Each structure stands twice: as structure tokens, then as C-alpha cells.
mmCIF file of N, CA, C and O in Angstrom:
data_model
loop_
_atom_site.group_PDB
_atom_site.id
_atom_site.type_symbol
_atom_site.label_atom_id
_atom_site.label_comp_id
_atom_site.label_asym_id
_atom_site.label_seq_id
_atom_site.Cartn_x
_atom_site.Cartn_y
_atom_site.Cartn_z
ATOM 1 N N VAL A 13 -15.224 -10.236 -16.635
ATOM 2 C CA VAL A 13 -15.631 -9.849 -15.299
ATOM 3 C C VAL A 13 -14.515 -9.049 -14.630
ATOM 4 O O VAL A 13 -14.770 -8.063 -13.951
ATOM 5 N N ALA A 14 -13.273 -9.464 -14.836
ATOM 6 C CA ALA A 14 -12.147 -8.778 -14.201
ATOM 7 C C ALA A 14 -12.046 -7.323 -14.661
ATOM 8 O O ALA A 14 -11.713 -6.445 -13.868
ATOM 9 N N ASP A 15 -12.340 -7.064 -15.946
ATOM 10 C CA ASP A 15 -12.299 -5.685 -16.430
ATOM 11 C C ASP A 15 -13.297 -4.811 -15.698
ATOM 12 O O ASP A 15 -13.009 -3.684 -15.328
ATOM 13 N N VAL A 16 -14.485 -5.346 -15.479
ATOM 14 C CA VAL A 16 -15.552 -4.584 -14.834
ATOM 15 C C VAL A 16 -15.270 -4.397 -13.342
ATOM 16 O O VAL A 16 -15.514 -3.332 -12.780
ATOM 17 N N LEU A 17 -14.747 -5.421 -12.695
ATOM 18 C CA LEU A 17 -14.557 -5.388 -11.243
ATOM 19 C C LEU A 17 -13.189 -4.882 -10.792
ATOM 20 O O LEU A 17 -12.957 -4.749 -9.588
ATOM 21 N N ASN A 18 -12.304 -4.574 -11.718
ATOM 22 C CA ASN A 18 -10.944 -4.188 -11.366
ATOM 23 C C ASN A 18 -10.908 -3.050 -10.345
ATOM 24 O O ASN A 18 -10.262 -3.154 -9.310
ATOM 25 N N LEU A 19 -11.614 -1.971 -10.611
ATOM 26 C CA LEU A 19 -11.623 -0.835 -9.691
ATOM 27 C C LEU A 19 -12.221 -1.228 -8.342
ATOM 28 O O LEU A 19 -11.681 -0.881 -7.287
ATOM 29 N N LEU A 20 -13.304 -1.981 -8.365
ATOM 30 C CA LEU A 20 -13.952 -2.410 -7.130
ATOM 31 C C LEU A 20 -13.016 -3.282 -6.284
ATOM 32 O O LEU A 20 -12.961 -3.148 -5.061
ATOM 33 N N ILE A 21 -12.263 -4.133 -6.923
ATOM 34 C CA ILE A 21 -11.325 -5.004 -6.212
ATOM 35 C C ILE A 21 -10.258 -4.165 -5.515
ATOM 36 O O ILE A 21 -9.959 -4.370 -4.336
ATOM 37 N N TRP A 22 -9.679 -3.202 -6.217
ATOM 38 C CA TRP A 22 -8.634 -2.374 -5.616
ATOM 39 C C TRP A 22 -9.193 -1.478 -4.519
ATOM 40 O O TRP A 22 -8.529 -1.226 -3.506
ATOM 41 N N VAL A 23 -10.435 -1.004 -4.677
ATOM 42 C CA VAL A 23 -11.081 -0.220 -3.618
ATOM 43 C C VAL A 23 -11.304 -1.101 -2.386
ATOM 44 O O VAL A 23 -11.097 -0.671 -1.251
ATOM 45 N N GLY A 24 -11.699 -2.348 -2.600
ATOM 46 C CA GLY A 24 -11.884 -3.288 -1.498
ATOM 47 C C GLY A 24 -10.579 -3.549 -0.758
ATOM 48 O O GLY A 24 -10.546 -3.599 0.474
ATOM 49 N N LEU A 25 -9.499 -3.689 -1.512
ATOM 50 C CA LEU A 25 -8.192 -3.893 -0.885
ATOM 51 C C LEU A 25 -7.792 -2.664 -0.070
ATOM 52 O O LEU A 25 -7.324 -2.791 1.068
ATOM 53 N N LEU A 26 -8.014 -1.492 -0.626
ATOM 54 C CA LEU A 26 -7.736 -0.267 0.115
ATOM 55 C C LEU A 26 -8.584 -0.223 1.388
ATOM 56 O O LEU A 26 -8.108 0.191 2.447
ATOM 57 N N GLY A 27 -9.832 -0.690 1.297
ATOM 58 C CA GLY A 27 -10.710 -0.755 2.475
ATOM 59 C C GLY A 27 -10.151 -1.669 3.546
ATOM 60 O O GLY A 27 -10.222 -1.355 4.738
ATOM 61 N N LEU A 28 -9.586 -2.811 3.141
ATOM 62 C CA LEU A 28 -8.964 -3.714 4.111
ATOM 63 C C LEU A 28 -7.817 -3.023 4.845
ATOM 64 O O LEU A 28 -7.679 -3.134 6.060
ATOM 65 N N ILE A 29 -7.021 -2.297 4.091
ATOM 66 C CA ILE A 29 -5.873 -1.617 4.681
ATOM 67 C C ILE A 29 -6.327 -0.498 5.617
ATOM 68 O O ILE A 29 -5.839 -0.381 6.748
ATOM 69 N N VAL A 30 -7.277 0.317 5.162
ATOM 70 C CA VAL A 30 -7.756 1.443 5.974
ATOM 71 C C VAL A 30 -8.427 0.954 7.250
ATOM 72 O O VAL A 30 -8.157 1.472 8.337
ATOM 73 N N THR A 31 -9.284 -0.065 7.145
ATOM 74 C CA THR A 31 -9.943 -0.564 8.354
ATOM 75 C C THR A 31 -8.938 -1.173 9.312
ATOM 76 O O THR A 31 -9.104 -1.097 10.523
ATOM 77 N N GLY A 32 -7.875 -1.753 8.770
ATOM 78 C CA GLY A 32 -6.819 -2.270 9.632
ATOM 79 C C GLY A 32 -6.111 -1.154 10.380
ATOM 80 O O GLY A 32 -5.782 -1.279 11.556
ATOM 81 N N LEU A 33 -5.893 -0.029 9.703
ATOM 82 C CA LEU A 33 -5.250 1.113 10.350
ATOM 83 C C LEU A 33 -6.157 1.764 11.382
ATOM 84 O O LEU A 33 -5.681 2.259 12.405
ATOM 85 N N VAL A 34 -7.463 1.760 11.133
ATOM 86 C CA VAL A 34 -8.423 2.353 12.067
ATOM 87 C C VAL A 34 -8.426 1.601 13.393
ATOM 88 O O VAL A 34 -8.703 2.174 14.444
ATOM 89 N N MET A 35 -8.081 0.310 13.353
ATOM 90 C CA MET A 35 -8.033 -0.484 14.578
ATOM 91 C C MET A 35 -6.826 -0.104 15.437
ATOM 92 O O MET A 35 -6.642 -0.623 16.516
ATOM 93 N N HIS A 36 -5.988 0.829 14.948
ATOM 94 C CA HIS A 36 -4.805 1.304 15.659
ATOM 95 C C HIS A 36 -3.928 0.150 16.143
ATOM 96 O O HIS A 36 -3.705 -0.003 17.341
ATOM 97 N N PRO A 37 -3.429 -0.646 15.208
ATOM 98 C CA PRO A 37 -2.594 -1.768 15.641
ATOM 99 C C PRO A 37 -1.275 -1.271 16.240
ATOM 100 O O PRO A 37 -0.697 -0.294 15.779
ATOM 101 N N ASP A 38 -0.859 -1.907 17.286
ATOM 102 C CA ASP A 38 0.432 -1.612 17.888
ATOM 103 C C ASP A 38 1.452 -2.469 17.141
ATOM 104 O O ASP A 38 1.635 -3.644 17.451
ATOM 105 N N ILE A 39 2.091 -1.869 16.159
ATOM 106 C CA ILE A 39 3.002 -2.611 15.285
ATOM 107 C C ILE A 39 4.155 -3.216 16.079
ATOM 108 O O ILE A 39 4.683 -4.263 15.729
ATOM 109 N N LEU A 40 4.564 -2.547 17.157
ATOM 110 C CA LEU A 40 5.666 -3.076 17.955
ATOM 111 C C LEU A 40 5.249 -4.284 18.783
ATOM 112 O O LEU A 40 6.081 -5.076 19.201
ATOM 113 N N LYS A 41 3.955 -4.402 19.038
ATOM 114 C CA LYS A 41 3.446 -5.517 19.830
ATOM 115 C C LYS A 41 2.328 -6.191 19.032
ATOM 116 O O LYS A 41 1.159 -6.105 19.366
ATOM 117 N N VAL A 42 2.714 -6.829 17.958
ATOM 118 C CA VAL A 42 1.745 -7.430 17.046
ATOM 119 C C VAL A 42 1.269 -8.760 17.624
ATOM 120 O O VAL A 42 2.067 -9.625 17.963
ATOM 121 N N SER A 43 -0.043 -8.897 17.746
ATOM 122 C CA SER A 43 -0.593 -10.171 18.188
ATOM 123 C C SER A 43 -0.493 -11.179 17.042
ATOM 124 O O SER A 43 -0.334 -10.803 15.880
ATOM 125 N N THR A 44 -0.592 -12.422 17.378
ATOM 126 C CA THR A 44 -0.522 -13.471 16.358
ATOM 127 C C THR A 44 -1.638 -13.303 15.331
ATOM 128 O O THR A 44 -1.391 -13.404 14.125
ATOM 129 N N LEU A 45 -2.862 -13.010 15.798
ATOM 130 C CA LEU A 45 -3.986 -12.844 14.861
ATOM 131 C C LEU A 45 -3.767 -11.671 13.931
ATOM 132 O O LEU A 45 -4.044 -11.752 12.733
ATOM 133 N N LEU A 46 -3.279 -10.555 14.461
ATOM 134 C CA LEU A 46 -3.030 -9.386 13.622
ATOM 135 C C LEU A 46 -1.919 -9.690 12.622
ATOM 136 O O LEU A 46 -2.007 -9.302 11.457
ATOM 137 N N GLY A 47 -0.898 -10.394 13.057
ATOM 138 C CA GLY A 47 0.179 -10.785 12.151
ATOM 139 C C GLY A 47 -0.327 -11.644 11.007
ATOM 140 O O GLY A 47 0.046 -11.436 9.848
ATOM 141 N N VAL A 48 -1.217 -12.588 11.318
ATOM 142 C CA VAL A 48 -1.789 -13.451 10.276
ATOM 143 C C VAL A 48 -2.650 -12.622 9.327
ATOM 144 O O VAL A 48 -2.604 -12.805 8.107
ATOM 145 N N LYS A 49 -3.419 -11.667 9.888
ATOM 146 C CA LYS A 49 -4.242 -10.811 9.033
ATOM 147 C C LYS A 49 -3.361 -10.006 8.088
ATOM 148 O O LYS A 49 -3.681 -9.862 6.905
ATOM 149 N N LEU A 50 -2.252 -9.487 8.588
ATOM 150 C CA LEU A 50 -1.338 -8.726 7.735
ATOM 151 C C LEU A 50 -0.765 -9.592 6.622
ATOM 152 O O LEU A 50 -0.578 -9.136 5.500
ATOM 153 N N VAL A 51 -0.512 -10.860 6.925
ATOM 154 C CA VAL A 51 -0.030 -11.790 5.894
ATOM 155 C C VAL A 51 -1.116 -11.993 4.833
ATOM 156 O O VAL A 51 -0.830 -12.003 3.628
ATOM 157 N N PHE A 52 -2.373 -12.148 5.266
ATOM 158 C CA PHE A 52 -3.476 -12.290 4.306
ATOM 159 C C PHE A 52 -3.580 -11.063 3.408
ATOM 160 O O PHE A 52 -3.739 -11.182 2.188
ATOM 161 N N VAL A 53 -3.496 -9.865 3.994
ATOM 162 C CA VAL A 53 -3.607 -8.637 3.200
ATOM 163 C C VAL A 53 -2.437 -8.525 2.224
ATOM 164 O O VAL A 53 -2.624 -8.160 1.059
ATOM 165 N N ALA A 54 -1.240 -8.864 2.668
ATOM 166 C CA ALA A 54 -0.075 -8.838 1.775
ATOM 167 C C ALA A 54 -0.247 -9.851 0.640
ATOM 168 O O ALA A 54 0.068 -9.550 -0.523
ATOM 169 N N ALA A 55 -0.767 -11.028 0.966
ATOM 170 C CA ALA A 55 -0.986 -12.054 -0.063
ATOM 171 C C ALA A 55 -2.015 -11.599 -1.084
ATOM 172 O O ALA A 55 -1.835 -11.799 -2.296
ATOM 173 N N VAL A 56 -3.090 -10.958 -0.620
ATOM 174 C CA VAL A 56 -4.121 -10.446 -1.537
ATOM 175 C C VAL A 56 -3.517 -9.376 -2.446
ATOM 176 O O VAL A 56 -3.797 -9.332 -3.650
ATOM 177 N N THR A 57 -2.679 -8.521 -1.886
ATOM 178 C CA THR A 57 -2.056 -7.459 -2.682
ATOM 179 C C THR A 57 -1.149 -8.041 -3.756
ATOM 180 O O THR A 57 -1.261 -7.695 -4.939
ATOM 181 N N LEU A 58 -0.246 -8.925 -3.374
ATOM 182 C CA LEU A 58 0.660 -9.537 -4.348
ATOM 183 C C LEU A 58 -0.114 -10.362 -5.376
ATOM 184 O O LEU A 58 0.216 -10.370 -6.564
ATOM 185 N N ASN A 59 -1.140 -11.044 -4.914
ATOM 186 C CA ASN A 59 -1.980 -11.840 -5.807
ATOM 187 C C ASN A 59 -2.673 -10.948 -6.839
ATOM 188 O O ASN A 59 -2.850 -11.339 -7.987
ATOM 189 N N GLY A 60 -3.047 -9.742 -6.416
ATOM 190 C CA GLY A 60 -3.683 -8.798 -7.345
ATOM 191 C C GLY A 60 -2.767 -8.460 -8.505
ATOM 192 O O GLY A 60 -3.201 -8.406 -9.660
ATOM 193 N N PHE A 61 -1.494 -8.246 -8.205
ATOM 194 C CA PHE A 61 -0.543 -7.950 -9.276
ATOM 195 C C PHE A 61 -0.327 -9.164 -10.174
ATOM 196 O O PHE A 61 -0.245 -9.043 -11.394
ATOM 197 N N PHE A 62 -0.261 -10.349 -9.590
ATOM 198 C CA PHE A 62 -0.097 -11.570 -10.383
ATOM 199 C C PHE A 62 -1.339 -11.828 -11.238
ATOM 200 O O PHE A 62 -1.240 -12.291 -12.370
ATOM 201 N N SER A 63 -2.512 -11.502 -10.696
ATOM 202 C CA SER A 63 -3.752 -11.749 -11.444
ATOM 203 C C SER A 63 -3.834 -10.889 -12.702
ATOM 204 O O SER A 63 -4.472 -11.282 -13.674
ATOM 205 N N ILE A 64 -3.176 -9.732 -12.697
ATOM 206 C CA ILE A 64 -3.145 -8.896 -13.906
ATOM 207 C C ILE A 64 -2.456 -9.664 -15.029
ATOM 208 O O ILE A 64 -2.918 -9.675 -16.174
ATOM 209 N N ARG A 65 -1.371 -10.342 -14.698
ATOM 210 C CA ARG A 65 -0.649 -11.144 -15.695
ATOM 211 C C ARG A 65 -1.516 -12.299 -16.214
ATOM 212 O O ARG A 65 -1.567 -12.578 -17.414
ATOM 213 N N VAL A 66 -2.205 -12.958 -15.288
ATOM 214 C CA VAL A 66 -3.076 -14.078 -15.679
ATOM 215 C C VAL A 66 -4.216 -13.556 -16.552
ATOM 216 O O VAL A 66 -4.571 -14.174 -17.565
ATOM 217 N N HIS A 67 -4.764 -12.411 -16.198
ATOM 218 C CA HIS A 67 -5.859 -11.810 -16.974
ATOM 219 C C HIS A 67 -5.394 -11.499 -18.400
ATOM 220 O O HIS A 67 -6.118 -11.754 -19.362
ATOM 221 N N ARG A 68 -4.198 -10.967 -18.525
ATOM 222 C CA ARG A 68 -3.657 -10.681 -19.865
ATOM 223 C C ARG A 68 -3.507 -11.964 -20.673
ATOM 224 O O ARG A 68 -3.763 -11.988 -21.874
ATOM 225 N N GLY A 69 -3.077 -13.031 -20.006
ATOM 226 C CA GLY A 69 -2.955 -14.324 -20.688
ATOM 227 C C GLY A 69 -4.297 -14.828 -21.184
ATOM 228 O O GLY A 69 -4.404 -15.371 -22.282
ATOM 229 N N LEU A 70 -5.338 -14.626 -20.386
ATOM 230 C CA LEU A 70 -6.682 -15.049 -20.800
ATOM 231 C C LEU A 70 -7.190 -14.218 -21.975
ATOM 232 O O LEU A 70 -7.858 -14.736 -22.869
ATOM 233 N N LYS A 71 -6.861 -12.931 -21.993
ATOM 234 C CA LYS A 71 -7.314 -12.054 -23.078
ATOM 235 C C LYS A 71 -6.685 -12.438 -24.415
ATOM 236 O O LYS A 71 -7.296 -12.254 -25.462
ATOM 237 N N THR A 72 -5.468 -12.984 -24.388
ATOM 238 C CA THR A 72 -4.788 -13.339 -25.634
ATOM 239 C C THR A 72 -5.355 -14.611 -26.260
ATOM 240 O O THR A 72 -5.059 -14.901 -27.412
ATOM 241 N N LEU A 73 -6.160 -15.348 -25.525
ATOM 242 C CA LEU A 73 -6.696 -16.611 -26.054
ATOM 243 C C LEU A 73 -7.686 -16.384 -27.182
ATOM 244 O O LEU A 73 -7.847 -17.246 -28.046
ATOM 245 N N ASP A 74 -8.377 -15.271 -27.163
ATOM 246 C CA ASP A 74 -9.354 -14.927 -28.212
ATOM 247 C C ASP A 74 -10.360 -16.056 -28.446
ATOM 248 O O ASP A 74 -10.613 -16.469 -29.570
ATOM 249 N N GLY A 75 -10.891 -16.581 -27.338
ATOM 250 C CA GLY A 75 -11.928 -17.610 -27.431
ATOM 251 C C GLY A 75 -11.407 -19.034 -27.408
ATOM 252 O O GLY A 75 -12.181 -19.980 -27.299
ATOM 253 N N ALA A 76 -10.092 -19.211 -27.538
ATOM 254 C CA ALA A 76 -9.527 -20.562 -27.510
ATOM 255 C C ALA A 76 -9.493 -21.086 -26.079
ATOM 256 O O ALA A 76 -9.555 -20.328 -25.119
ATOM 257 N N LYS A 77 -9.397 -22.401 -25.961
ATOM 258 C CA LYS A 77 -9.344 -23.027 -24.638
ATOM 259 C C LYS A 77 -7.965 -22.806 -24.017
ATOM 260 O O LYS A 77 -6.944 -23.012 -24.666
ATOM 261 N N PRO A 78 -7.929 -22.368 -22.727
ATOM 262 C CA PRO A 78 -6.631 -22.143 -22.080
ATOM 263 C C PRO A 78 -5.892 -23.461 -21.831
ATOM 264 O O PRO A 78 -6.502 -24.493 -21.601
ATOM 265 N N GLY A 79 -4.568 -23.400 -21.860
ATOM 266 C CA GLY A 79 -3.743 -24.569 -21.589
ATOM 267 C C GLY A 79 -3.710 -24.881 -20.100
ATOM 268 O O GLY A 79 -4.221 -24.126 -19.265
ATOM 269 N N LYS A 80 -3.085 -26.006 -19.783
ATOM 270 C CA LYS A 80 -3.017 -26.446 -18.380
ATOM 271 C C LYS A 80 -2.266 -25.444 -17.499
ATOM 272 O O LYS A 80 -2.636 -25.230 -16.349
ATOM 273 N N GLY A 81 -1.210 -24.848 -18.022
ATOM 274 C CA GLY A 81 -0.428 -23.895 -17.242
ATOM 275 C C GLY A 81 -1.243 -22.665 -16.858
ATOM 276 O O GLY A 81 -1.232 -22.230 -15.701
ATOM 277 N N LEU A 82 -1.951 -22.115 -17.827
ATOM 278 C CA LEU A 82 -2.774 -20.938 -17.559
ATOM 279 C C LEU A 82 -3.935 -21.288 -16.637
ATOM 280 O O LEU A 82 -4.281 -20.509 -15.741
ATOM 281 N N MET A 83 -4.510 -22.467 -16.806
ATOM 282 C CA MET A 83 -5.599 -22.888 -15.918
ATOM 283 C C MET A 83 -5.092 -23.066 -14.486
ATOM 284 O O MET A 83 -5.768 -22.680 -13.535
ATOM 285 N N ALA A 84 -3.890 -23.607 -14.332
ATOM 286 C CA ALA A 84 -3.310 -23.769 -12.995
ATOM 287 C C ALA A 84 -3.080 -22.404 -12.353
ATOM 288 O O ALA A 84 -3.343 -22.219 -11.157
ATOM 289 N N GLN A 85 -2.606 -21.444 -13.132
ATOM 290 C CA GLN A 85 -2.405 -20.092 -12.618
ATOM 291 C C GLN A 85 -3.740 -19.463 -12.213
ATOM 292 O O GLN A 85 -3.839 -18.800 -11.175
ATOM 293 N N LEU A 86 -4.764 -19.687 -13.010
ATOM 294 C CA LEU A 86 -6.087 -19.147 -12.718
ATOM 295 C C LEU A 86 -6.653 -19.738 -11.428
ATOM 296 O O LEU A 86 -7.197 -19.022 -10.584
ATOM 297 N N VAL A 87 -6.484 -21.038 -11.246
ATOM 298 C CA VAL A 87 -6.935 -21.698 -10.016
ATOM 299 C C VAL A 87 -6.157 -21.162 -8.813
ATOM 300 O O VAL A 87 -6.732 -20.874 -7.756
ATOM 301 N N ALA A 88 -4.855 -20.973 -8.980
ATOM 302 C CA ALA A 88 -4.026 -20.457 -7.888
ATOM 303 C C ALA A 88 -4.445 -19.036 -7.511
ATOM 304 O O ALA A 88 -4.597 -18.723 -6.324
ATOM 305 N N VAL A 89 -4.642 -18.185 -8.506
ATOM 306 C CA VAL A 89 -5.057 -16.798 -8.250
ATOM 307 C C VAL A 89 -6.407 -16.770 -7.538
ATOM 308 O O VAL A 89 -6.595 -16.029 -6.568
ATOM 309 N N THR A 90 -7.333 -17.576 -7.991
ATOM 310 C CA THR A 90 -8.665 -17.612 -7.389
ATOM 311 C C THR A 90 -8.605 -18.127 -5.954
ATOM 312 O O THR A 90 -9.239 -17.567 -5.058
ATOM 313 N N THR A 91 -7.834 -19.168 -5.724
ATOM 314 C CA THR A 91 -7.724 -19.751 -4.382
ATOM 315 C C THR A 91 -7.080 -18.766 -3.404
ATOM 316 O O THR A 91 -7.598 -18.541 -2.307
ATOM 317 N N VAL A 92 -5.965 -18.173 -3.798
ATOM 318 C CA VAL A 92 -5.294 -17.199 -2.928
ATOM 319 C C VAL A 92 -6.222 -16.018 -2.649
ATOM 320 O O VAL A 92 -6.298 -15.525 -1.519
ATOM 321 N N SER A 93 -6.952 -15.587 -3.662
ATOM 322 C CA SER A 93 -7.880 -14.473 -3.487
ATOM 323 C C SER A 93 -8.957 -14.799 -2.460
ATOM 324 O O SER A 93 -9.191 -14.030 -1.522
ATOM 325 N N GLN A 94 -9.597 -15.928 -2.609
ATOM 326 C CA GLN A 94 -10.675 -16.303 -1.689
ATOM 327 C C GLN A 94 -10.168 -16.509 -0.260
ATOM 328 O O GLN A 94 -10.749 -15.991 0.684
ATOM 329 N N VAL A 95 -9.075 -17.244 -0.122
ATOM 330 C CA VAL A 95 -8.520 -17.493 1.214
ATOM 331 C C VAL A 95 -8.070 -16.179 1.851
ATOM 332 O O VAL A 95 -8.327 -15.919 3.032
ATOM 333 N N GLY A 96 -7.420 -15.335 1.063
ATOM 334 C CA GLY A 96 -6.927 -14.066 1.587
ATOM 335 C C GLY A 96 -8.029 -13.112 2.013
ATOM 336 O O GLY A 96 -7.993 -12.551 3.105
ATOM 337 N N TRP A 97 -9.024 -12.913 1.128
ATOM 338 C CA TRP A 97 -10.126 -11.998 1.453
ATOM 339 C C TRP A 97 -10.924 -12.487 2.652
ATOM 340 O O TRP A 97 -11.198 -11.724 3.580
ATOM 341 N N TRP A 98 -11.331 -13.755 2.616
ATOM 342 C CA TRP A 98 -12.127 -14.277 3.733
ATOM 343 C C TRP A 98 -11.316 -14.329 5.021
ATOM 344 O O TRP A 98 -11.810 -14.002 6.091
ATOM 345 N N GLY A 99 -10.066 -14.735 4.918
ATOM 346 C CA GLY A 99 -9.213 -14.797 6.099
ATOM 347 C C GLY A 99 -9.025 -13.431 6.742
ATOM 348 O O GLY A 99 -9.176 -13.268 7.959
ATOM 349 N N ALA A 100 -8.706 -12.420 5.934
ATOM 350 C CA ALA A 100 -8.509 -11.068 6.462
ATOM 351 C C ALA A 100 -9.801 -10.505 7.041
ATOM 352 O O ALA A 100 -9.793 -9.852 8.095
ATOM 353 N N THR A 101 -10.910 -10.772 6.378
ATOM 354 C CA THR A 101 -12.200 -10.266 6.853
ATOM 355 C C THR A 101 -12.583 -10.904 8.187
ATOM 356 O O THR A 101 -12.983 -10.216 9.130
ATOM 357 N N ILE A 102 -12.463 -12.216 8.275
ATOM 358 C CA ILE A 102 -12.834 -12.920 9.508
ATOM 359 C C ILE A 102 -11.910 -12.524 10.655
ATOM 360 O O ILE A 102 -12.376 -12.240 11.768
ATOM 361 N N LEU A 103 -10.615 -12.466 10.400
ATOM 362 C CA LEU A 103 -9.687 -12.064 11.457
ATOM 363 C C LEU A 103 -9.909 -10.607 11.871
ATOM 364 O O LEU A 103 -9.804 -10.269 13.045
ATOM 365 N N GLY A 104 -10.245 -9.747 10.912
ATOM 366 C CA GLY A 104 -10.560 -8.360 11.245
ATOM 367 C C GLY A 104 -11.769 -8.273 12.157
ATOM 368 O O GLY A 104 -11.785 -7.502 13.130
ATOM 369 N N PHE A 105 -12.779 -9.077 11.875
ATOM 370 C CA PHE A 105 -13.976 -9.108 12.724
ATOM 371 C C PHE A 105 -13.626 -9.609 14.123
ATOM 372 O O PHE A 105 -14.057 -9.038 15.124
ATOM 373 N N ILE A 106 -12.844 -10.672 14.198
ATOM 374 C CA ILE A 106 -12.439 -11.217 15.500
ATOM 375 C C ILE A 106 -11.638 -10.187 16.284
ATOM 376 O O ILE A 106 -11.880 -9.962 17.468
ATOM 377 N N LEU A 107 -10.690 -9.545 15.630
ATOM 378 C CA LEU A 107 -9.850 -8.549 16.304
ATOM 379 C C LEU A 107 -10.665 -7.339 16.759
ATOM 380 O O LEU A 107 -10.428 -6.799 17.835
ATOM 381 N N ALA A 108 -11.629 -6.921 15.940
ATOM 382 C CA ALA A 108 -12.441 -5.756 16.300
ATOM 383 C C ALA A 108 -13.342 -6.041 17.495
ATOM 384 O O ALA A 108 -13.667 -5.135 18.263
ATOM 385 N N ASN A 109 -13.766 -7.289 17.670
ATOM 386 C CA ASN A 109 -14.678 -7.648 18.738
ATOM 387 C C ASN A 109 -13.992 -8.321 19.925
ATOM 388 O O ASN A 109 -14.649 -8.758 20.854
ATOM 389 N N ARG A 110 -12.692 -8.395 19.881
ATOM 390 C CA ARG A 110 -11.930 -9.105 20.898
ATOM 391 C C ARG A 110 -11.982 -8.421 22.269
ATOM 392 O O ARG A 110 -12.024 -9.083 23.288
ATOM 393 N N HIS A 111 -11.967 -7.119 22.294
ATOM 394 C CA HIS A 111 -11.866 -6.390 23.560
ATOM 395 C C HIS A 111 -13.209 -5.836 24.033
ATOM 396 O O HIS A 111 -13.252 -4.938 24.840
ATOM 397 N N ARG A 112 -14.275 -6.355 23.538
ATOM 398 C CA ARG A 112 -15.600 -5.861 23.943
ATOM 399 C C ARG A 112 -16.150 -6.658 25.072
ATOM 400 O O ARG A 112 -15.893 -7.726 25.355
#
């Protein structure tokens, strides 16, 4: 699945960054919510690079069952991904509708 969705994932991350820039954040006067959103986006980005390593580890198994270490890494990558994407999306929605 990761091979097929790789491009889509990176396009989605770029979308998070671009939509954040479109909101014209005042970097010098960062609100707490915007700061948290930036942390989520940074976490998703770093997690993306780490997930490449985990994906390579899964590919080397050649059908064998992954060990506890690789499974723990997979759970961590998945958890950070879900929390980061949903967190950034929800905070982006809140920030976009805050001044209406």
C-alpha cells in the first residue's frame, strides 16, 4: 500500500504546508493553536522520512513475520501519522474559521 500511496502522501503533506501558508500566518505573533499545528506538520514530515526506513524493513521480510522491534516501529509510525494528520487538519479548520 505504501508503494502505491507514496506520491499521494507527499502531495497531501505539501497541501498541508500550502494551505497553512495561504492562511497568512503571522510568524512573529504565532498563536498557540498555530504553533501546535506547525508541530503536527513537522511531526508528519519527520515521520514520513522515518516511515521510509520502516517500509524498507518490511520489504526485506519477504513474507516472514516481522519481529517485535519492527512491529513497534510500525505502530509508532502509524500512530504519529494519524495523530499528526488529524491534528493538523482539525486545527487548520479551527484556525480558518476562527475570525468569521
